[in-house]
Coordinates of C-alpha atoms in Angstrom, one line a residue:
X1 CA 117.0 58.8 -137.4
X2 CA 120.3 60.8 -138.1
X3 CA 123.2 59.6 -139.4
X4 CA 125.3 60.0 -136.0
X5 CA 122.9 58.2 -134.2
X6 CA 123.1 55.4 -136.9
X7 CA 127.1 55.2 -136.1
X8 CA 126.3 55.5 -132.8
X9 CA 123.8 52.3 -132.7
X10 CA 126.3 50.2 -134.8
X11 CA 129.3 50.9 -133.5
X12 CA 129.9 48.5 -130.4
X13 CA 133.1 48.9 -128.1
X14 CA 134.3 45.3 -126.2
X15 CA 137.4 45.3 -123.5
X16 CA 139.0 42.3 -122.0
X17 CA 138.6 41.8 -118.2
X18 CA 142.5 40.9 -118.0
X19 CA 141.3 37.0 -117.1
X20 CA 140.5 36.2 -120.5
X21 CA 136.9 37.2 -120.5
X22 CA 134.9 40.4 -122.5
X23 CA 133.1 42.8 -121.1
X24 CA 130.4 45.1 -123.1
X25 CA 129.5 48.1 -121.2
X26 CA 131.4 46.8 -118.4
X27 CA 129.3 43.6 -118.2
X28 CA 130.5 40.6 -118.6
X29 CA 129.5 38.6 -121.9
X30 CA 128.3 35.0 -121.0
X31 CA 130.8 32.8 -123.6
X32 CA 132.8 35.4 -124.6
X33 CA 136.7 34.9 -124.7
X34 CA 139.9 36.0 -125.9
X35 CA 143.0 33.8 -126.0
X36 CA 146.2 36.0 -125.1
X37 CA 148.6 33.1 -126.4
X38 CA 146.9 33.0 -129.9
X39 CA 145.0 36.3 -130.5
X40 CA 141.7 34.3 -130.6
X41 CA 138.7 36.0 -130.2
X42 CA 135.3 34.4 -129.8
X43 CA 131.9 36.4 -129.1
X44 CA 128.5 34.8 -129.2
X45 CA 125.8 36.1 -131.3
X46 CA 123.7 36.5 -128.0
X47 CA 126.0 39.4 -127.2
X48 CA 124.6 41.2 -130.2
X49 CA 121.0 40.7 -129.4
X50 CA 118.7 44.0 -128.5
X51 CA 115.2 44.3 -127.3
X52 CA 112.7 46.1 -130.1
X53 CA 109.3 47.1 -128.6
X54 CA 106.3 47.3 -131.6
X55 CA 102.9 49.0 -130.8
X56 CA 99.7 46.7 -131.2
X57 CA 96.6 48.7 -132.1
X58 CA 92.9 47.4 -132.1
X59 CA 89.6 48.9 -132.5
X60 CA 86.7 48.7 -130.0
X61 CA 82.9 49.7 -130.4
X62 CA 81.7 51.3 -127.2
X63 CA 78.1 51.6 -127.0
X64 CA 75.5 52.2 -123.8
X65 CA 72.3 52.5 -125.2
X66 CA 72.9 55.5 -127.4
X67 CA 75.2 56.3 -130.5
X68 CA 77.9 53.9 -130.9
X69 CA 81.4 55.2 -130.8
X70 CA 84.7 53.9 -132.0
X71 CA 88.2 53.7 -129.9
X72 CA 91.3 52.5 -130.5
X73 CA 93.0 50.5 -127.9
X74 CA 97.2 49.8 -127.9
X75 CA 99.8 47.3 -126.2
X76 CA 103.6 47.1 -126.6
X77 CA 105.2 43.6 -127.6
X78 CA 109.2 43.5 -126.9
X79 CA 111.2 41.0 -129.1
X80 CA 115.1 39.8 -129.2
X81 CA 116.1 40.7 -132.6
X82 CA 119.6 40.9 -134.4
X83 CA 120.2 45.0 -134.3
X84 CA 123.7 45.2 -133.0
X85 CA 125.6 42.5 -134.9
X86 CA 128.3 44.5 -136.4
X87 CA 129.2 44.1 -140.3
X88 CA 133.2 44.8 -139.5
X89 CA 135.6 45.4 -136.6
X90 CA 138.7 46.6 -135.3
X91 CA 141.3 45.6 -132.8
X92 CA 143.6 47.0 -130.3
X93 CA 146.1 45.6 -128.2
X94 CA 149.6 45.7 -126.3
X95 CA 151.4 42.9 -127.2
X96 CA 153.5 40.8 -124.9
X97 CA 156.8 42.7 -125.1
X98 CA 155.2 46.0 -124.3
X99 CA 153.4 45.0 -121.4
X100 CA 154.9 45.6 -117.8
X101 CA 153.5 45.8 -114.7
X102 CA 152.3 49.2 -112.8
X103 CA 152.2 50.0 -109.3
X104 CA 150.4 53.1 -108.2
X105 CA 149.4 54.3 -104.8
X106 CA 145.8 55.5 -103.8
X107 CA 145.4 58.3 -101.6
X108 CA 143.1 57.4 -98.6
X109 CA 140.3 59.6 -98.0
X110 CA 138.8 61.1 -94.5
X111 CA 134.8 61.1 -94.1
X112 CA 133.3 63.7 -91.5
X113 CA 130.3 63.8 -89.8
X114 CA 128.4 65.9 -87.4
X115 CA 127.1 63.6 -84.4
X116 CA 125.2 66.8 -83.3
X117 CA 123.7 68.4 -85.9
X118 CA 120.4 68.7 -84.8
X119 CA 121.7 70.1 -81.2
X120 CA 121.3 73.5 -80.8
X121 CA 124.4 75.2 -79.7
X122 CA 126.1 75.6 -77.3
X123 CA 126.6 71.7 -77.3
X124 CA 129.7 69.3 -76.2
X125 CA 130.4 66.1 -76.3
X126 CA 131.4 63.9 -72.7
X127 CA 135.0 62.0 -73.4
X128 CA 135.2 58.4 -72.9
X129 CA 131.2 57.6 -73.6
X130 CA 130.8 57.0 -77.3
X131 CA 130.5 53.8 -78.8
X132 CA 130.1 53.0 -82.7
X133 CA 129.6 50.5 -85.3
X134 CA 131.2 51.2 -88.6
X135 CA 130.8 49.1 -91.7
X136 CA 130.1 46.1 -89.1
X137 CA 133.2 47.1 -86.9
X138 CA 133.4 48.3 -83.0
X139 CA 134.8 51.2 -82.6
X140 CA 135.5 52.6 -79.3
X141 CA 135.9 56.5 -78.2
X142 CA 138.7 57.2 -75.7
X143 CA 139.9 60.8 -74.9
X144 CA 138.4 62.0 -78.3
X145 CA 140.4 59.3 -80.0
X146 CA 138.6 56.7 -81.9
X147 CA 140.3 53.1 -82.0
X148 CA 139.5 49.7 -83.4
X149 CA 140.3 46.4 -81.9
X150 CA 140.6 48.4 -78.1
X151 CA 142.4 46.6 -75.3
X152 CA 141.4 47.5 -71.9
X153 CA 144.1 45.8 -70.4
X154 CA 147.0 48.0 -72.3
X155 CA 144.8 51.1 -72.9
X156 CA 145.9 50.6 -76.6
X157 CA 144.1 49.8 -80.3
X158 CA 144.3 50.7 -84.1
X159 CA 143.3 54.7 -84.4
X160 CA 140.9 55.2 -87.5
X161 CA 139.9 58.9 -86.3
X162 CA 138.8 61.4 -83.5
X163 CA 135.7 63.2 -82.3
X164 CA 136.0 67.1 -81.6
X165 CA 134.6 68.5 -78.5
X166 CA 131.8 69.7 -80.6
X167 CA 130.8 66.2 -81.8
X168 CA 132.5 66.3 -85.2
X169 CA 133.6 62.8 -86.2
X170 CA 136.6 62.2 -88.5
X171 CA 137.6 58.9 -89.9
X172 CA 140.8 58.6 -91.2
X173 CA 142.6 55.8 -93.8
X174 CA 138.8 55.3 -95.3
X175 CA 139.3 54.2 -98.8
X176 CA 138.3 56.7 -101.4
X177 CA 135.5 54.7 -103.2
X178 CA 134.1 53.5 -99.6
X179 CA 131.7 55.4 -97.2
X180 CA 131.0 53.3 -94.7
X181 CA 127.3 53.1 -92.8
X182 CA 127.9 54.7 -89.3
X183 CA 125.8 54.1 -86.2
X184 CA 125.8 55.2 -82.5
X185 CA 125.8 52.5 -80.0
X186 CA 126.3 55.1 -77.0
X187 CA 127.3 58.4 -76.2
X188 CA 126.7 61.0 -74.1
X189 CA 126.8 65.1 -74.7
X190 CA 125.4 68.3 -73.0
X191 CA 123.9 71.6 -73.8
X192 CA 125.0 74.6 -72.2
X193 CA 127.3 74.8 -69.4
X194 CA 127.1 71.7 -66.9
X195 CA 128.7 70.2 -63.8
X196 CA 128.8 66.7 -62.4
X197 CA 129.1 65.0 -58.9
X198 CA 130.2 61.8 -60.2
X199 CA 133.0 61.5 -63.5
X200 CA 134.0 58.1 -64.8
X201 CA 137.4 57.8 -66.8
X202 CA 140.3 55.7 -67.5
X203 CA 143.6 56.7 -67.9
X204 CA 145.6 57.4 -71.1
X205 CA 148.0 54.4 -69.8
X206 CA 147.9 51.0 -67.9
X207 CA 148.8 49.6 -65.8
X208 CA 148.9 52.4 -63.0
X209 CA 151.9 52.2 -60.1
X210 CA 150.1 51.8 -57.0
X211 CA 149.3 55.1 -54.9
X212 CA 150.9 57.2 -57.7
X213 CA 147.1 58.7 -58.7
X214 CA 146.2 61.9 -57.8
X215 CA 142.9 63.9 -59.3
X216 CA 142.8 67.7 -59.1
X217 CA 139.4 69.7 -59.9
X218 CA 139.3 73.3 -59.9
X219 CA 136.0 74.9 -58.4
X220 CA 137.5 78.5 -58.7
X221 CA 140.9 80.2 -59.2
X222 CA 141.6 79.9 -55.4
X223 CA 139.6 76.7 -54.9
X224 CA 140.9 73.2 -55.8
X225 CA 139.6 69.7 -54.7
X226 CA 142.0 66.5 -54.8
X227 CA 142.2 63.3 -54.3
X228 CA 144.9 60.4 -53.9
X229 CA 144.9 56.5 -54.5
X230 CA 145.6 54.5 -51.6
X231 CA 147.2 51.0 -51.1
X232 CA 143.7 49.8 -51.5
X233 CA 143.3 51.4 -54.8
X234 CA 140.6 53.8 -52.8
X235 CA 140.7 57.4 -53.8
X236 CA 140.8 59.4 -50.3
X237 CA 140.5 63.5 -50.3
X238 CA 138.5 66.3 -51.1
X239 CA 137.9 63.8 -54.1
X240 CA 136.6 60.3 -53.4
X241 CA 136.3 57.4 -55.4
X242 CA 137.8 54.1 -56.8
X243 CA 141.0 53.5 -58.7
X244 CA 141.8 50.4 -60.7
X245 CA 145.6 49.9 -60.9
X246 CA 145.3 47.3 -63.7
X247 CA 143.3 48.6 -66.3
X248 CA 143.6 52.5 -65.6
X249 CA 139.8 52.7 -65.0
X250 CA 138.7 55.1 -62.2
X251 CA 135.5 56.4 -60.6
X252 CA 135.5 60.1 -58.7
X253 CA 132.7 61.8 -56.7
X254 CA 132.6 65.1 -55.0
X255 CA 130.8 66.5 -52.4
X256 CA 130.4 69.7 -54.5
X257 CA 129.5 70.1 -58.1
X258 CA 132.5 70.4 -60.6
X259 CA 132.9 71.1 -64.1
X260 CA 134.2 68.0 -66.0
X261 CA 136.3 70.2 -68.0
X262 CA 138.5 71.2 -65.3
X263 CA 139.7 67.3 -63.6
X264 CA 143.0 66.1 -64.3
X265 CA 145.2 64.0 -63.2
X266 CA 148.9 63.0 -62.4
X267 CA 149.8 58.6 -62.3
X268 CA 153.1 56.6 -62.9
X269 CA 152.3 54.2 -65.6
X270 CA 154.2 50.6 -65.5
X271 CA 156.0 48.8 -68.1
X272 CA 158.0 45.6 -68.2
X273 CA 161.3 44.5 -69.7
X274 CA 161.5 40.8 -71.3
X275 CA 163.4 38.5 -68.7
X276 CA 166.8 37.1 -70.2
X277 CA 166.8 33.2 -69.1
X278 CA 170.4 33.1 -69.4
X279 CA 170.6 35.9 -66.6
X280 CA 167.9 34.6 -64.5
X281 CA 169.4 30.7 -64.7
X282 CA 165.5 29.7 -65.2
X283 CA 163.1 29.3 -67.7
X284 CA 160.9 32.9 -67.3
X285 CA 157.8 31.7 -69.9
X286 CA 156.3 30.1 -66.4
X287 CA 156.5 33.5 -64.9
X288 CA 154.7 36.5 -64.9
X289 CA 154.9 39.2 -68.1
X290 CA 156.5 41.7 -65.0
X291 CA 159.1 38.9 -63.6
X292 CA 157.4 39.6 -60.2
X293 CA 156.5 36.3 -58.5
X294 CA 153.7 36.2 -55.8
X295 CA 154.9 35.1 -52.4
X296 CA 152.1 35.3 -50.6
X297 CA 148.6 33.4 -52.0
X298 CA 145.3 32.5 -50.4
X299 CA 145.8 29.7 -47.5
X300 CA 149.6 30.6 -47.1
X301 CA 150.9 30.7 -43.4
X302 CA 153.1 34.0 -42.7
X303 CA 155.0 35.3 -40.0
X304 CA 154.8 39.1 -38.6
X305 CA 157.8 40.4 -37.1
X306 CA 159.1 43.4 -35.4
X307 CA 162.6 44.0 -34.3
X308 CA 163.9 46.4 -31.6
X309 CA 167.6 46.6 -31.1
X310 CA 168.9 48.0 -27.8
X311 CA 172.2 48.9 -27.3
X312 CA 173.2 47.5 -23.5
X313 CA 176.7 48.7 -23.4
X314 CA 179.9 47.3 -22.4
X315 CA 180.0 47.2 -18.7
X316 CA 178.8 43.6 -17.8
X317 CA 178.8 41.3 -14.1
X318 CA 177.9 38.5 -13.1
X319 CA 174.2 38.4 -11.7
X320 CA 173.5 41.9 -13.2
X321 CA 169.8 42.2 -14.2
X322 CA 169.5 44.4 -17.2
X323 CA 165.7 46.4 -18.0
X324 CA 164.8 46.1 -21.5
X325 CA 162.8 48.5 -23.5
X326 CA 160.3 46.0 -24.6
X327 CA 157.9 43.6 -22.8
X328 CA 155.9 40.8 -23.9
X329 CA 158.8 39.5 -26.2
X330 CA 158.2 36.3 -28.2
X331 CA 162.4 36.0 -28.6
X332 CA 165.6 37.6 -28.0
X333 CA 169.2 37.0 -28.4
X334 CA 172.7 39.1 -27.5
X335 CA 174.6 40.1 -30.1
X336 CA 178.2 41.7 -29.9
X337 CA 179.7 44.6 -32.2
X338 CA 180.3 41.8 -34.9
X339 CA 177.5 40.4 -34.8
X340 CA 178.3 37.2 -33.1
X341 CA 175.5 35.7 -30.9
X342 CA 176.0 35.2 -27.3
X343 CA 175.5 31.7 -26.5
X344 CA 172.7 31.6 -24.5
X345 CA 174.1 29.8 -21.5
X346 CA 175.7 33.1 -20.2
X347 CA 172.1 34.8 -19.5
X348 CA 168.8 34.3 -18.5
X349 CA 165.9 36.0 -20.0
X350 CA 162.5 36.9 -18.8
X351 CA 160.5 37.3 -22.1
X352 CA 157.4 38.3 -20.5
X353 CA 158.6 41.0 -18.0
X354 CA 161.2 42.1 -20.5
X355 CA 164.7 41.5 -18.4
X356 CA 168.1 40.4 -18.9
X357 CA 170.0 38.7 -16.1
X358 CA 173.9 37.6 -16.3
X359 CA 174.9 34.1 -14.9
X360 CA 177.3 33.6 -12.4
X361 CA 180.2 33.1 -13.2
X362 CA 180.3 35.3 -16.0
X363 CA 183.2 35.4 -18.9
X364 CA 182.6 37.4 -21.8
X365 CA 186.0 37.6 -22.5
X366 CA 185.4 36.1 -26.4
X367 CA 182.8 39.0 -27.6
X368 CA 183.8 42.2 -28.7
X369 CA 182.3 45.3 -26.6
X370 CA 179.4 46.9 -26.8
X371 CA 176.4 44.2 -26.6
X372 CA 173.2 44.5 -28.1
X373 CA 169.6 42.7 -27.4
X374 CA 167.8 42.2 -30.2
X375 CA 164.0 42.0 -29.3
X376 CA 161.0 40.6 -31.4
X377 CA 157.6 40.8 -31.4
X378 CA 156.2 37.7 -33.4
X379 CA 153.4 36.4 -34.2
X380 CA 151.8 33.2 -36.7
X381 CA 148.6 34.2 -39.4
X382 CA 147.3 32.8 -42.6
X383 CA 146.2 34.6 -45.4
X384 CA 142.7 34.7 -46.4
X385 CA 143.0 37.0 -49.8
X386 CA 145.2 39.1 -51.6
X387 CA 145.2 42.2 -53.6
X388 CA 146.9 43.9 -56.2
X389 CA 148.0 46.9 -54.0
X390 CA 149.7 44.0 -51.9
X391 CA 147.3 44.2 -48.7
X392 CA 146.6 40.6 -47.2
X393 CA 143.5 39.8 -45.5
X394 CA 144.3 37.5 -42.3
X395 CA 142.0 34.7 -40.7
X396 CA 142.8 36.1 -37.4
X397 CA 143.2 39.1 -35.4
X398 CA 146.6 40.5 -34.8
X399 CA 147.7 40.0 -31.3
X400 CA 149.2 43.6 -30.9
X401 CA 149.5 47.0 -32.5
X402 CA 152.8 46.7 -34.4
X403 CA 154.5 49.8 -35.8
X404 CA 155.2 50.1 -39.3
X405 CA 158.7 50.8 -39.0
X406 CA 161.2 47.4 -38.6
X407 CA 157.5 45.3 -38.9
X408 CA 157.8 42.4 -41.8
X409 CA 155.8 39.8 -43.0
X410 CA 158.0 36.5 -43.9
X411 CA 156.5 33.8 -46.0
X412 CA 156.3 30.6 -43.9
X413 CA 156.2 26.8 -45.0
X414 CA 154.5 24.6 -42.4
X415 CA 156.1 21.5 -41.7
X416 CA 153.8 20.1 -39.1
X417 CA 154.6 17.5 -36.7
X418 CA 158.5 16.0 -37.4
X419 CA 159.6 13.4 -35.6
X420 CA 162.9 11.4 -35.7
X421 CA 163.2 7.6 -34.9
X422 CA 164.7 4.2 -36.0
X423 CA 163.0 1.2 -37.1
X424 CA 163.3 -2.5 -35.5
X425 CA 166.3 -4.0 -36.6
X426 CA 166.8 -7.0 -38.5
X427 CA 169.6 -9.6 -39.2
X428 CA 170.8 -11.8 -41.6
X429 CA 173.7 -14.3 -41.8
X430 CA 175.5 -12.4 -44.9
X431 CA 174.9 -9.3 -47.1
X432 CA 172.8 -10.2 -50.4
X433 CA 173.4 -6.4 -51.6
X434 CA 169.5 -5.6 -51.7
X435 CA 168.9 -2.5 -49.8
X436 CA 164.8 -4.1 -48.8
X437 CA 163.2 -3.7 -45.6
X438 CA 162.5 -7.3 -45.3
X439 CA 165.3 -9.7 -44.3
X440 CA 166.6 -11.3 -47.4
X441 CA 167.9 -14.8 -46.3
X442 CA 168.3 -16.8 -42.8
X443 CA 169.0 -14.4 -40.0
X444 CA 171.9 -14.7 -38.2
X445 CA 172.4 -16.9 -35.0
X446 CA 172.3 -14.0 -32.6
X447 CA 170.2 -11.1 -32.5
X448 CA 170.4 -7.3 -31.6
X449 CA 169.0 -6.4 -27.9
X450 CA 167.6 -2.9 -28.9
X451 CA 164.8 -3.5 -25.9
X452 CA 166.6 -2.7 -23.2
X453 CA 169.7 -0.7 -25.2
X454 CA 167.5 0.9 -28.1
X455 CA 169.1 2.7 -31.0
X456 CA 168.8 6.3 -29.9
X457 CA 168.3 9.7 -32.4
X458 CA 168.2 13.1 -32.3
X459 CA 166.4 15.6 -34.7
X460 CA 169.9 18.0 -34.7
X461 CA 171.6 14.5 -36.3
X462 CA 169.6 11.8 -37.5
X463 CA 168.8 12.0 -41.6
X464 CA 166.2 9.8 -43.4
X465 CA 168.4 6.5 -44.4
X466 CA 168.7 3.2 -45.0
X467 CA 172.1 1.3 -42.6
X468 CA 173.7 -1.7 -42.6
X469 CA 176.2 -2.8 -39.8
X470 CA 178.4 -5.8 -41.3
X471 CA 180.7 -7.9 -39.1
X472 CA 184.3 -8.3 -40.9
X473 CA 184.9 -11.0 -37.8
X474 CA 183.2 -11.3 -34.2
X475 CA 184.1 -7.8 -33.0
X476 CA 185.4 -5.8 -36.1
X477 CA 182.4 -3.9 -37.7
X478 CA 181.4 -1.4 -40.7
X479 CA 178.7 0.8 -40.7
X480 CA 177.2 2.2 -44.7
X481 CA 174.5 4.1 -45.3
X482 CA 172.4 3.4 -48.4
X483 CA 173.5 6.5 -50.6
X484 CA 176.4 7.6 -48.3
X485 CA 178.6 4.7 -48.3
X486 CA 181.2 3.4 -45.8
X487 CA 180.8 5.9 -42.8
X488 CA 182.2 3.9 -39.7
X489 CA 184.4 1.3 -38.7
X490 CA 185.3 -0.1 -35.1
X491 CA 184.5 -2.7 -32.9
X492 CA 181.8 -3.4 -30.5
X493 CA 183.4 -2.5 -27.7
X494 CA 182.4 0.5 -27.6
X495 CA 179.0 2.5 -28.6
X496 CA 178.4 2.9 -32.4
X497 CA 178.1 6.8 -33.3
X498 CA 178.9 8.0 -36.9
X499 CA 178.8 11.9 -37.2
X500 CA 176.9 13.5 -39.0
X501 CA 179.3 16.4 -40.5
X502 CA 176.6 18.9 -41.4
X503 CA 175.9 19.2 -37.6
X504 CA 178.8 17.7 -35.9
X505 CA 176.0 15.5 -34.2
X506 CA 175.8 11.3 -34.8
X507 CA 173.3 10.2 -37.4
X508 CA 172.4 8.0 -34.4
X509 CA 173.9 6.0 -31.4
X510 CA 173.8 2.3 -30.9
X511 CA 174.9 1.1 -27.0
X512 CA 177.7 -1.6 -27.3
X513 CA 175.6 -3.5 -24.7
X514 CA 172.8 -4.1 -27.5
X515 CA 175.4 -6.6 -29.0
X516 CA 175.2 -9.3 -26.2
X517 CA 177.9 -11.1 -25.1
X518 CA 178.9 -12.7 -28.5
X519 CA 177.7 -15.2 -31.1
X520 CA 178.6 -12.9 -34.0
X521 CA 179.9 -14.5 -37.1
X522 CA 182.2 -12.6 -40.0
X523 CA 179.8 -11.6 -42.9
X524 CA 176.6 -11.2 -40.7
X525 CA 174.3 -7.8 -41.3
X526 CA 172.2 -5.7 -39.0
X527 CA 170.0 -4.0 -41.0
X528 CA 167.4 -1.1 -39.8
X529 CA 166.4 2.6 -41.0
X530 CA 166.3 6.2 -39.5
X531 CA 163.8 9.0 -40.2
X532 CA 165.0 12.3 -39.3
X533 CA 163.3 16.0 -38.8
X534 CA 164.8 17.3 -41.6
X535 CA 162.3 19.3 -44.1
X536 CA 163.6 20.0 -47.9
X537 CA 162.5 23.3 -48.8
X538 CA 163.1 24.4 -52.5
X539 CA 163.9 28.6 -52.3
X540 CA 163.8 30.1 -55.8
X541 CA 164.6 33.8 -55.6
X542 CA 164.8 36.3 -58.8
X543 CA 166.3 39.9 -58.4
X544 CA 165.3 42.5 -61.0
X545 CA 167.8 44.6 -62.4
X546 CA 168.2 47.7 -61.0
X547 CA 171.0 50.5 -59.6
X548 CA 171.4 50.6 -56.1
X549 CA 170.5 54.0 -54.8
X550 CA 173.1 56.8 -54.1
X551 CA 175.2 56.2 -50.9
X552 CA 173.3 52.4 -50.5
X553 CA 176.3 49.9 -50.8
X554 CA 173.9 46.7 -49.4
X555 CA 172.6 44.4 -51.7
X556 CA 169.8 42.4 -51.9
X557 CA 169.6 39.5 -49.6
X558 CA 167.2 37.6 -47.7
X559 CA 167.7 35.3 -44.1
X560 CA 165.7 32.0 -43.4
X561 CA 164.5 30.9 -40.2
X562 CA 164.1 27.5 -38.2
X563 CA 160.8 28.3 -36.0
X564 CA 159.3 25.4 -34.0
X565 CA 159.0 23.7 -30.2
X566 CA 161.3 20.3 -29.6
X567 CA 159.8 17.6 -27.7
X568 CA 162.0 15.0 -26.4
X569 CA 160.1 11.6 -26.4
X570 CA 161.1 8.5 -24.4

């Protein structure tokens, strides 16, 4: 052994690992430690032990019926001995005063793979068909770009690389010391020139505005096929297929083979802006992200309406018959030049025949000429299903062909059968302050005769309420309602009919004959309830921030209409 080899054998270099441990040739020494505060270094003897291999030899006599031969057999024995124990040591370190943190930026590498290395030229990949497993993570390819954490609804993800048309796979942002295992889960490639009759793809952005997607394919310099998306997400034209507006996924079919690299499309993507609750006036967290609230749902009632406005001029006379432009009307009304409705007692209408006849005598001096007749086709229906394109599937077939112009679909709230009525009245000696539907205390000496003279109620005046009539003396009374308070004062010598200011009609009418010939005393109370046909409806309306088109001055608006039949019950 040379002198240089002896020095190399007996020189040992130990380094700390930064956490109080010691390393020998990059391997941590069990039991070794360094105390940074005191400088104490401890290394167990086992760290300096090494293995020595020695040979054992044994003579053996081989004889097989002839002259003996002597052979030697050997074996190796390994022993652990202190062959590396140092006789002296030196130490180098950085003192605490000179210690400082150091930051460094390590550049990220780019890895390249050839997916089609064993495929003969010409060759090409089929875009939007490749999926990989890269280091245990799923990576999807869209339009030759590689994405992690791909979101199909928004069409976005973390970009980690791309694929060239010839199948060269590039990964970006790969650590310099990491070479991941790449597994191809799926993908389509071609050799030579090719044409297809079916094509599947996805738009770069989603969602897509309905009816804004147009796809093209060039068969030659002079022939181009085209397809246009419709409201029901179908694609029609010389190219046909389906378009999913929400995700941007589309499928194309062609009767003629087309080169897929000539396919191109135009589309309008929709984005949303957060709604400010202070501007809207309600908490927007329960609204859809785009602020649009569905007004039609499965099971809802709707009203289909088409309106025709006909100018009938300014010359009108009693008994005159006017033939209208539309027959089989469901409703009609007459308005003047200012939009004021002409009272229906001024004319008779025949909806089926489409005629209007002026009454005799006739006075139209309160109206501004010319007059117009609004003629309506209307019918009810029920929604069976809805579609994102805005189309509705109805339960029943419609009764007529409605023109597209001036035809509207309105949401409707069904009130069912609404009836107004008054309950059987009861009496009390005096008022106890309790609004209950049974007598509280003894009844008065006399009673109200509503069998022969019932309380009259009407749908245009009566409301849901609990009423009490209190006698101030034998004839003078006051009428109270539980929530509205005192509404009427008078005597029993006239009919009791407090007026509803909303409709200018009585809340109820109690005939004076119902009080009989007397017997009422001061403090006596008559109690009864009324039920009206009013149906409360909440209307929520949200208008997105927008700018009116040039020349348009009319702001957003809506109208509500009460529809129904009235039947008087005796």
